[in-house]
């Protein structure tokens, strides 16, 4: 598993405002979108391309275009939806599938309650987006799900991660083509499974507490 933790003052600045509990939802949503666009640049570093020749006004140019089959972006409902706009800005030709995975607040175990993804992901590059890599349970389930359907490689883009979550994903995906791109790696998880210092419940901060 490869891990990239962004180390950039613009990302740290935006994350500082995002973490602030007084930041209102509209600003929070805007910041999430901006952060994803910055993280997506690194996340798409290995996106598959094929050679193409174009004519400039002066001479032929040997360039590339995004390869087929198209990459697929999978936001994990509900908080991952807040990252979708930023991600498709960078990968406008990607397809989008949805996975609804929720964790049981008592056992902290994830369960799948919604799925809108092709059954066959053979040869597809998958970009999973979920703001918080906490216990890692949701991400492990999502990664297993897309690999079982034939995906070739998976990149997860998360805004904040925990050391416990990273270690769990590493152990569960050993030997497979997985890359994790994080805005920042925080200190730890608390007993309720929240990232410390974190930003609280990302879904609530994006969309409020209506379930
Ligand atoms: N999910 C969140 O939204 N926040 C956390 O801190 C952990 C999981």
CSV table of C-alpha atoms and ligand atoms in Angstrom, one decimal:
chain,number,residue,atom,x,y,z
A,1,UNK,CA,0.0,0.0,0.0
A,2,UNK,CA,1.3,3.5,-0.9
A,3,UNK,CA,0.4,6.4,1.3
A,4,UNK,CA,0.7,10.1,0.3
A,5,UNK,CA,0.2,12.7,3.0
A,6,UNK,CA,-0.1,16.2,1.6
A,7,UNK,CA,2.4,18.5,3.1
A,8,UNK,CA,1.4,21.9,1.8
A,9,UNK,CA,0.6,25.2,3.5
A,10,UNK,CA,-2.5,25.8,1.5
A,11,UNK,CA,-4.0,22.5,2.6
A,12,UNK,CA,-3.0,23.1,6.2
A,13,UNK,CA,-4.6,26.5,6.1
A,14,UNK,CA,-7.9,25.2,4.6
A,15,UNK,CA,-7.9,22.3,7.1
A,16,UNK,CA,-7.5,24.7,10.0
A,17,UNK,CA,-10.7,26.5,9.0
A,18,UNK,CA,-12.4,23.2,8.3
A,19,UNK,CA,-11.6,21.8,11.7
A,20,UNK,CA,-12.8,25.0,13.5
A,21,UNK,CA,-16.2,24.1,15.1
A,22,UNK,CA,-17.6,27.6,14.4
A,23,UNK,CA,-17.2,27.2,10.7
A,24,UNK,CA,-20.7,27.1,9.2
A,25,UNK,CA,-21.9,24.3,6.7
A,26,UNK,CA,-21.7,26.5,3.5
A,27,UNK,CA,-18.1,27.4,4.2
A,28,UNK,CA,-17.3,23.8,5.3
A,29,UNK,CA,-18.7,22.5,2.0
A,30,UNK,CA,-16.8,25.0,-0.1
A,31,UNK,CA,-13.5,24.1,1.7
A,32,UNK,CA,-14.1,20.3,1.3
A,33,UNK,CA,-14.5,20.9,-2.4
A,34,UNK,CA,-11.3,23.0,-2.6
A,35,UNK,CA,-9.3,20.5,-0.6
A,36,UNK,CA,-10.4,17.6,-2.8
A,37,UNK,CA,-9.3,19.4,-5.9
A,38,UNK,CA,-5.9,19.8,-4.4
A,39,UNK,CA,-5.7,16.2,-3.2
A,40,UNK,CA,-7.0,14.9,-6.5
A,41,UNK,CA,-4.0,16.2,-8.3
A,42,UNK,CA,-1.8,13.7,-6.3
A,43,UNK,CA,-4.4,11.0,-6.3
A,44,UNK,CA,-4.6,11.0,-10.1
A,45,UNK,CA,-0.8,10.9,-10.6
A,46,UNK,CA,-1.0,7.3,-11.9
A,47,UNK,CA,-4.3,7.6,-13.9
A,48,UNK,CA,-4.1,5.4,-17.0
A,49,UNK,CA,-3.5,7.3,-20.3
A,50,UNK,CA,-3.0,6.3,-23.9
A,51,UNK,CA,-0.8,8.0,-26.5
A,52,UNK,CA,-2.4,10.4,-28.9
A,53,UNK,CA,-1.0,12.7,-31.6
A,54,UNK,CA,-2.4,16.2,-32.2
A,55,UNK,CA,-1.4,18.9,-34.6
A,56,UNK,CA,-0.4,22.2,-33.0
A,57,UNK,CA,-0.4,25.2,-35.4
A,58,UNK,CA,3.3,24.5,-35.8
A,59,UNK,CA,4.0,20.7,-35.7
A,60,UNK,CA,2.6,17.3,-34.6
A,61,UNK,CA,2.7,16.7,-30.8
A,62,UNK,CA,2.8,13.3,-29.1
A,63,UNK,CA,0.5,13.7,-26.2
A,64,UNK,CA,-1.8,11.5,-24.1
A,65,UNK,CA,-5.5,11.2,-23.4
A,66,UNK,CA,-7.3,9.4,-20.5
A,67,UNK,CA,-7.5,5.7,-21.3
A,68,UNK,CA,-10.6,3.5,-21.6
A,69,UNK,CA,-12.3,2.0,-19.7
A,70,UNK,CA,-12.9,5.3,-17.9
A,71,UNK,CA,-11.9,5.6,-14.2
A,72,UNK,CA,-14.7,5.4,-11.7
A,73,UNK,CA,-15.2,7.6,-8.7
A,74,UNK,CA,-17.0,6.1,-5.7
A,75,UNK,CA,-18.2,8.5,-3.0
A,76,UNK,CA,-19.1,6.7,0.2
A,77,UNK,CA,-22.5,8.0,1.3
A,78,UNK,CA,-23.1,10.3,2.8
A,79,UNK,CA,-20.1,12.3,3.7
A,80,UNK,CA,-18.2,11.3,0.5
A,81,UNK,CA,-20.8,13.2,-1.6
A,82,UNK,CA,-19.3,16.4,-0.3
A,83,UNK,CA,-16.1,15.5,-2.1
A,84,UNK,CA,-17.6,14.5,-5.5
A,85,UNK,CA,-17.8,17.9,-7.1
A,86,UNK,CA,-14.1,18.6,-6.4
A,87,UNK,CA,-13.1,15.2,-7.8
A,88,UNK,CA,-15.1,15.3,-11.0
A,89,UNK,CA,-13.6,18.8,-11.7
A,90,UNK,CA,-10.3,17.1,-12.2
A,91,UNK,CA,-11.6,13.9,-13.8
A,92,UNK,CA,-14.6,15.1,-15.8
A,93,UNK,CA,-14.8,12.0,-18.0
A,94,UNK,CA,-14.9,9.6,-15.0
A,95,UNK,CA,-18.0,7.6,-14.2
A,96,UNK,CA,-19.6,7.8,-10.8
A,97,UNK,CA,-20.9,5.0,-8.7
A,98,UNK,CA,-22.2,5.1,-5.1
A,99,UNK,CA,-21.7,3.0,-2.0
A,100,UNK,CA,-23.6,3.5,1.1
A,101,UNK,CA,-21.7,2.2,4.1
A,102,UNK,CA,-22.6,3.2,7.6
A,103,UNK,CA,-21.0,2.2,10.8
A,104,UNK,CA,-23.0,0.9,13.7
A,105,UNK,CA,-22.4,3.6,16.4
A,106,UNK,CA,-22.1,0.9,19.1
A,107,UNK,CA,-20.0,-1.8,17.5
A,108,UNK,CA,-18.3,0.6,15.2
A,109,UNK,CA,-18.6,-2.1,12.5
A,110,UNK,CA,-19.6,-1.0,9.0
A,111,UNK,CA,-22.5,-2.3,7.0
A,112,UNK,CA,-23.6,-1.7,3.4
A,113,UNK,CA,-27.0,-0.1,3.0
A,114,UNK,CA,-26.9,1.1,-0.6
A,115,UNK,CA,-25.0,0.2,-3.7
A,116,UNK,CA,-25.1,1.8,-7.2
A,117,UNK,CA,-22.0,0.4,-8.9
A,118,UNK,CA,-21.5,-1.8,-12.0
A,119,UNK,CA,-21.2,-5.5,-11.1
A,120,UNK,CA,-18.2,-5.8,-13.5
A,121,UNK,CA,-15.3,-3.4,-12.7
A,122,UNK,CA,-12.8,-5.4,-14.7
A,123,UNK,CA,-9.8,-3.3,-15.6
A,124,UNK,CA,-11.2,-0.2,-13.9
A,125,UNK,CA,-9.2,2.3,-11.9
A,126,UNK,CA,-11.3,3.2,-8.9
A,127,UNK,CA,-11.1,6.4,-6.8
A,128,UNK,CA,-12.9,6.0,-3.5
A,129,UNK,CA,-13.7,9.3,-1.7
A,130,UNK,CA,-14.6,9.5,2.0
A,131,UNK,CA,-13.5,12.5,4.1
A,132,UNK,CA,-12.5,10.6,7.3
A,133,UNK,CA,-10.3,7.5,7.5
A,134,UNK,CA,-11.1,6.6,11.1
A,135,UNK,CA,-11.2,2.9,12.1
A,136,UNK,CA,-10.6,2.0,8.4
A,137,UNK,CA,-13.6,-0.4,8.5
A,138,UNK,CA,-15.6,1.4,5.8
A,139,UNK,CA,-12.7,1.8,3.5
A,140,UNK,CA,-11.6,-1.8,3.9
A,141,UNK,CA,-15.2,-2.9,3.0
A,142,UNK,CA,-15.3,-0.6,0.0
A,143,UNK,CA,-11.8,-1.6,-1.3
A,144,UNK,CA,-12.8,-5.3,-1.0
A,145,UNK,CA,-16.0,-4.7,-2.7
A,146,UNK,CA,-14.4,-3.1,-5.8
A,147,UNK,CA,-11.6,-5.6,-6.0
A,148,UNK,CA,-14.1,-8.5,-5.8
A,149,UNK,CA,-15.7,-7.0,-9.0
A,150,UNK,CA,-12.4,-6.9,-10.9
A,151,UNK,CA,-11.0,-3.4,-10.3
A,152,UNK,CA,-7.3,-3.3,-11.0
A,153,UNK,CA,-6.2,-0.6,-8.6
A,154,UNK,CA,-7.8,1.5,-6.0
A,155,UNK,CA,-6.9,5.0,-4.8
A,156,UNK,CA,-8.7,6.3,-1.7
A,157,UNK,CA,-8.8,10.1,-1.1
A,158,UNK,CA,-9.5,11.1,2.5
A,159,UNK,CA,-9.2,14.5,4.0
A,160,UNK,CA,-8.1,13.4,7.5
A,161,UNK,CA,-6.8,10.0,8.6
A,162,UNK,CA,-5.9,8.2,11.9
A,163,UNK,CA,-2.8,6.1,12.4
A,164,UNK,CA,-5.1,3.2,13.6
A,165,UNK,CA,-7.2,3.4,10.4
A,166,UNK,CA,-4.1,3.5,8.1
A,167,UNK,CA,-2.7,0.4,9.9
A,168,UNK,CA,-6.0,-1.5,9.6
A,169,UNK,CA,-6.2,-0.7,5.8
A,170,UNK,CA,-2.6,-1.7,5.3
A,171,UNK,CA,-3.1,-5.0,7.1
A,172,UNK,CA,-6.3,-5.8,5.2
A,173,UNK,CA,-5.1,-4.9,1.7
A,174,UNK,CA,-1.6,-6.3,1.9
A,175,UNK,CA,-0.1,-7.1,-1.5
A,176,UNK,CA,-2.8,-5.3,-3.5
A,177,UNK,CA,-2.6,-2.2,-5.6
A,178,UNK,CA,-3.9,0.4,-3.1
A,179,UNK,CA,-2.9,4.0,-2.7
A,180,UNK,CA,-4.2,6.3,0.1
A,181,UNK,CA,-4.0,10.1,-0.3
A,182,UNK,CA,-4.6,12.1,2.9
A,183,UNK,CA,-4.7,15.8,3.6
A,184,UNK,CA,-3.4,15.2,7.2
A,185,UNK,CA,-2.7,12.3,9.5
A,186,UNK,CA,-4.1,13.1,13.0
A,187,UNK,CA,-3.0,11.8,16.4
A,188,UNK,CA,-5.4,9.0,17.3
A,189,UNK,CA,-9.0,7.7,17.6
A,190,UNK,CA,-11.1,8.2,20.7
A,191,UNK,CA,-13.3,5.6,22.3
A,192,UNK,CA,-16.3,6.7,20.2
A,193,UNK,CA,-14.2,6.1,17.0
A,194,UNK,CA,-13.8,9.9,16.3
A,195,UNK,CA,-10.5,11.2,15.0
A,196,UNK,CA,-8.6,13.4,17.4
A,197,UNK,CA,-8.3,16.3,17.0
A,198,UNK,CA,-10.3,15.7,13.7
A,199,UNK,CA,-13.3,17.8,12.8
A,200,UNK,CA,-16.2,16.0,14.4
A,201,UNK,CA,-18.8,14.2,12.2
A,202,UNK,CA,-18.0,15.1,8.7
A,203,UNK,CA,-21.5,14.2,7.4
A,204,UNK,CA,-23.2,16.4,10.0
A,205,UNK,CA,-20.9,19.3,9.4
A,206,UNK,CA,-21.6,19.0,5.6
A,207,UNK,CA,-25.3,18.4,5.7
A,208,UNK,CA,-26.7,18.9,9.2
A,209,UNK,CA,-28.1,16.2,11.5
A,210,UNK,CA,-31.1,15.1,9.4
A,211,UNK,CA,-30.7,11.3,8.7
B,1,LIG,N1,-16.4,9.9,10.9
B,1,LIG,C1,-16.4,11.2,11.0
B,1,LIG,O1,-17.2,11.9,10.4
B,1,LIG,N2,-15.6,11.8,11.9
B,1,LIG,C2,-14.7,11.1,12.6
B,1,LIG,O2,-13.9,11.7,13.4
B,1,LIG,C3,-14.7,9.7,12.4
B,1,LIG,C4,-15.5,9.1,11.6
